[in-house]
Tab-separated table of N, CA and C in Angstrom:
chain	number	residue	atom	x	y	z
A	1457	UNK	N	-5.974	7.775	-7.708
A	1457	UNK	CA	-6.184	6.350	-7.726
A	1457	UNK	C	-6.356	5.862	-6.279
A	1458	UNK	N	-6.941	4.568	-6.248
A	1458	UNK	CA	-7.676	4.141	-4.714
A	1458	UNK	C	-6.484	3.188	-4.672
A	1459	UNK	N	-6.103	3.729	-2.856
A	1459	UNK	CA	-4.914	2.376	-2.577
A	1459	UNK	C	-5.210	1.787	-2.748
A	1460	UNK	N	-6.388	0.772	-2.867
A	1460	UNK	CA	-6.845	-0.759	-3.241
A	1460	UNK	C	-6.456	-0.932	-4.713
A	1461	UNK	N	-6.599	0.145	-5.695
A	1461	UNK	CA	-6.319	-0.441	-7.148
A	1461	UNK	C	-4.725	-0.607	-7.054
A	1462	UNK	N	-4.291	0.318	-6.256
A	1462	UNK	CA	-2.767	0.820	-6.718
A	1462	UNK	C	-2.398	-0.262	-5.790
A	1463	UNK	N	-2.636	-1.060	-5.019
A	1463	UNK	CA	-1.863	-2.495	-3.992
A	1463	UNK	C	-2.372	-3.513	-4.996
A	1464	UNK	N	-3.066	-3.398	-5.530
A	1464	UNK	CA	-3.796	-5.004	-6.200
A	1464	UNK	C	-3.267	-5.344	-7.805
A	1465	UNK	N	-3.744	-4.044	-8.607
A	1465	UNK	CA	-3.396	-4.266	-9.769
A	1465	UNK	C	-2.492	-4.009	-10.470
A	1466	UNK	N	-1.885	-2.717	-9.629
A	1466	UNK	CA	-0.597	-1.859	-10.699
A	1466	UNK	C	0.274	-3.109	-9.904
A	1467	UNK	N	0.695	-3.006	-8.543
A	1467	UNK	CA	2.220	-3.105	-7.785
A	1467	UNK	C	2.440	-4.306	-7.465
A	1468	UNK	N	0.830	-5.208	-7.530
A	1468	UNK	CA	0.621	-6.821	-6.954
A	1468	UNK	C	1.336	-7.109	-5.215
A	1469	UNK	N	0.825	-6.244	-4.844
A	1469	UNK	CA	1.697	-6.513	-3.707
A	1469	UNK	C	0.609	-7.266	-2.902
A	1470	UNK	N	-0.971	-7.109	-3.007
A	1470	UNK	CA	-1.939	-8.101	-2.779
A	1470	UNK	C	-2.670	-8.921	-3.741
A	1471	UNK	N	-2.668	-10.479	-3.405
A	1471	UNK	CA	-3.210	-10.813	-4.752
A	1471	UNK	C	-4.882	-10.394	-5.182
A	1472	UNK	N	-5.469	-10.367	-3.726
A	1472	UNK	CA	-6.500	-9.737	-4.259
A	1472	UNK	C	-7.669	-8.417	-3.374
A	1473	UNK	N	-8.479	-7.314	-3.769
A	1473	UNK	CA	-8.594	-6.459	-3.018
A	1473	UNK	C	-9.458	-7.170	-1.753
A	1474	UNK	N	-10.085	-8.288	-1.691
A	1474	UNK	CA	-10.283	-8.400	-0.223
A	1474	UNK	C	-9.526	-8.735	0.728
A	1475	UNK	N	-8.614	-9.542	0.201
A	1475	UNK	CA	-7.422	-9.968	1.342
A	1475	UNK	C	-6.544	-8.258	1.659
A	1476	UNK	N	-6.288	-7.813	0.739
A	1476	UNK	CA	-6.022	-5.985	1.343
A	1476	UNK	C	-6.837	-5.878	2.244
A	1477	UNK	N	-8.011	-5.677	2.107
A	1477	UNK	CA	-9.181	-4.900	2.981
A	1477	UNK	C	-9.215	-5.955	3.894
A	1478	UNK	N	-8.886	-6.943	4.354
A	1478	UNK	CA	-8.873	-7.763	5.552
A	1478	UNK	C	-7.779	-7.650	6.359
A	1479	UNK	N	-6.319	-7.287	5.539
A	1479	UNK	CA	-5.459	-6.895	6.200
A	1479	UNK	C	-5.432	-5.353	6.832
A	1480	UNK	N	-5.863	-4.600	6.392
A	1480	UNK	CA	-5.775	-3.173	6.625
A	1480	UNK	C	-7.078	-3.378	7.808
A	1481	UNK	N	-8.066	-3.735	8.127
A	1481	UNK	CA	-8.940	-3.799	9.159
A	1481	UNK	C	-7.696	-4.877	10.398
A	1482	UNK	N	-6.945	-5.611	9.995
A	1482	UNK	CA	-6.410	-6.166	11.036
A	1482	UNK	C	-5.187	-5.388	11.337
A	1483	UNK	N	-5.339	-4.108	10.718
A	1483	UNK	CA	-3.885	-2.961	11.315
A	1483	UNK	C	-2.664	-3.720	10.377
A	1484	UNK	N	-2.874	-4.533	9.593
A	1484	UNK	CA	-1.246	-5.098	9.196
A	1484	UNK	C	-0.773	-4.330	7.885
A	1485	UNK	N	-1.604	-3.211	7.574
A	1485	UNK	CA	-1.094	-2.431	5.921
A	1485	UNK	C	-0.405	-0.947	6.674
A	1486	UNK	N	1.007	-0.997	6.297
A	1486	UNK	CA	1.781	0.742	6.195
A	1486	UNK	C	1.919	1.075	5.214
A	1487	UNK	N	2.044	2.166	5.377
A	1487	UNK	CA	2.361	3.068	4.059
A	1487	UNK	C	3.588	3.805	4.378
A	1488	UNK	N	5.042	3.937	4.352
A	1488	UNK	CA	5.590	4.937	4.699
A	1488	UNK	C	5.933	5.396	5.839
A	1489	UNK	N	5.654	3.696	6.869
A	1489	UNK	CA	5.719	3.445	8.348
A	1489	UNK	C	4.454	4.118	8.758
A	1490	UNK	N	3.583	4.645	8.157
A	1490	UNK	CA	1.671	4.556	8.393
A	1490	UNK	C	0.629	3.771	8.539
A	1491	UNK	N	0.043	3.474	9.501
A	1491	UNK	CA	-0.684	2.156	9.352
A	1491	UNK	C	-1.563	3.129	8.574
A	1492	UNK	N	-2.109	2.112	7.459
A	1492	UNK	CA	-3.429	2.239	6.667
A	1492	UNK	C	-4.983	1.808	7.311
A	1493	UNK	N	-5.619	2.862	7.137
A	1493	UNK	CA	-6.930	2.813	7.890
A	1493	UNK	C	-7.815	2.501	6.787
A	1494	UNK	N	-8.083	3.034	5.980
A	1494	UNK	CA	-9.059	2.929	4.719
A	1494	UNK	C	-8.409	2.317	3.553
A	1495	UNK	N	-8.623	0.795	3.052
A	1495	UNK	CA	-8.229	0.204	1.855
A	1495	UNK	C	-8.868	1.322	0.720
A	1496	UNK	N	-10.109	2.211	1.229
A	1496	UNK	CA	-10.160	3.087	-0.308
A	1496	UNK	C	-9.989	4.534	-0.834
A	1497	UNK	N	-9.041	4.902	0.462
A	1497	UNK	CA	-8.637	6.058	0.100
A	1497	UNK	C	-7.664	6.610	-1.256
A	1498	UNK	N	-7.801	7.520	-1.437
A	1498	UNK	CA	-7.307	8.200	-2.380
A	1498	UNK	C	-5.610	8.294	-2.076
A	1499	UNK	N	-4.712	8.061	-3.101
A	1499	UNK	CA	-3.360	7.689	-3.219
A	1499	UNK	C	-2.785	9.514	-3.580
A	1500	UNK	N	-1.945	9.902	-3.534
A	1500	UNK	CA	-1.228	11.085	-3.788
A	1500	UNK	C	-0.109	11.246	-3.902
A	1501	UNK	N	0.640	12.313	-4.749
A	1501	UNK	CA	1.918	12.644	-4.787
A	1501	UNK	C	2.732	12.986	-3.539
A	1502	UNK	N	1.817	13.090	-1.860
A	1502	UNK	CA	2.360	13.468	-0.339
A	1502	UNK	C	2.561	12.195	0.069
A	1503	UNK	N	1.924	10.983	-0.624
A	1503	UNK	CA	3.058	9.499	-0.096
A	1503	UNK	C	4.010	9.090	-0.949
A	1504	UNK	N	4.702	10.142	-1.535
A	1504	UNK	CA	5.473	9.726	-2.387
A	1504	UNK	C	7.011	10.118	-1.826
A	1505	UNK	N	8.178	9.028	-1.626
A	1505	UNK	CA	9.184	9.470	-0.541
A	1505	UNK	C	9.967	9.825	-1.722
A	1506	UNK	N	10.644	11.041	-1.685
A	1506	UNK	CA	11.775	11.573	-2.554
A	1506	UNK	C	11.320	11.614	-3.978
A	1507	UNK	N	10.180	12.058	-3.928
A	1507	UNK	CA	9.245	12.426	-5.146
A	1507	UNK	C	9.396	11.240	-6.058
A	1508	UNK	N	9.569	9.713	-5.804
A	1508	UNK	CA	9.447	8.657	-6.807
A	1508	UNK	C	9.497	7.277	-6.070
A	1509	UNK	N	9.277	7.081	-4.718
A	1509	UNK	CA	9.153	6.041	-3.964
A	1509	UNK	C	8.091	6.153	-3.090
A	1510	UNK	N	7.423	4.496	-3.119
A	1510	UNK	CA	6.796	4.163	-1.968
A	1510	UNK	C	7.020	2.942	-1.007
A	1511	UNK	N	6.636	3.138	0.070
A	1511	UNK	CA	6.966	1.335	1.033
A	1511	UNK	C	6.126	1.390	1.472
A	1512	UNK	N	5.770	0.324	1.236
A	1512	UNK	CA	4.472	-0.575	1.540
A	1512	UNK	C	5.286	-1.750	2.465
A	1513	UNK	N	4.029	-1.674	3.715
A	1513	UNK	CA	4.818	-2.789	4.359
A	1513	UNK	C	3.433	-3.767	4.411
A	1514	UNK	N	3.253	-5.174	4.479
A	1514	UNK	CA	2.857	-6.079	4.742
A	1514	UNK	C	2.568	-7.377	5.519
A	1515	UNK	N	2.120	-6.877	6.917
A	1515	UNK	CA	2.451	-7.906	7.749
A	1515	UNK	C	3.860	-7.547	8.875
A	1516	UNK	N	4.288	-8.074	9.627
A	1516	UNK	CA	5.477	-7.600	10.177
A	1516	UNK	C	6.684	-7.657	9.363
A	1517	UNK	N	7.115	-8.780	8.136
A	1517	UNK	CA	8.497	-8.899	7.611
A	1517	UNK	C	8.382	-8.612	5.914
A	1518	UNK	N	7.093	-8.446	6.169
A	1518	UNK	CA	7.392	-8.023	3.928
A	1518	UNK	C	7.316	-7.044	3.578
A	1519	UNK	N	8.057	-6.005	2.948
A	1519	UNK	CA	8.336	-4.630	2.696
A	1519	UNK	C	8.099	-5.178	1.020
A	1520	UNK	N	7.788	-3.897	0.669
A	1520	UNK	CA	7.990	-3.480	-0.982
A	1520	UNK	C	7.982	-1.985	-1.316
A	1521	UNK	N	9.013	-2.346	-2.273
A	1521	UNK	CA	9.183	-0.450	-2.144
A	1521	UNK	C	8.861	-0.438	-3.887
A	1522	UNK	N	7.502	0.316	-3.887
A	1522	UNK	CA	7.305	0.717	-4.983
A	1522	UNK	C	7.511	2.308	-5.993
A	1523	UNK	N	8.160	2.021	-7.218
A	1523	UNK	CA	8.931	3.300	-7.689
A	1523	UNK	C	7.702	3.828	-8.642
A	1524	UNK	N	7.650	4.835	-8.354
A	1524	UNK	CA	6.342	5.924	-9.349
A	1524	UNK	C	7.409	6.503	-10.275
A	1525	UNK	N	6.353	6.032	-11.849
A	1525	UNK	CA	7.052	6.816	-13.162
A	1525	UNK	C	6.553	7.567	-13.451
């Protein structure tokens, strides 16, 4: 799945995929304390922390930690 579907539609952590892709060109999307370079890369089980978490950070103060079922 493309980080853009998996930030927008599953986790809502953006309301929508251009404001992602505007943030990730302005350096403000982590992954896992990673800045995100490509809003359409491919998502994987190697960003997954303790085989069922992710953090997503947003900006300097908004974290979300999303849990994979």
């Amino acid at each position: 799945m493309k980080l853009a579907d998996l930030l927008t539609e599953h986790a809502a952590v953006f309301p929508s995929k251009g404001e992602m892709r505007k943030m990730v060109q302005g350096g403000g999307v982590s992954i896992n304390k990673e800045k995100v370079t490509d809003p359409y890369a491919e998502s994987s089980t190697a960003m997954l922390l303790n085989d069922k978490y992710i953090l997503v950070q947003r900006g300097k103060k908004n974290y979300y930690l999303i849990t994979a079922v």
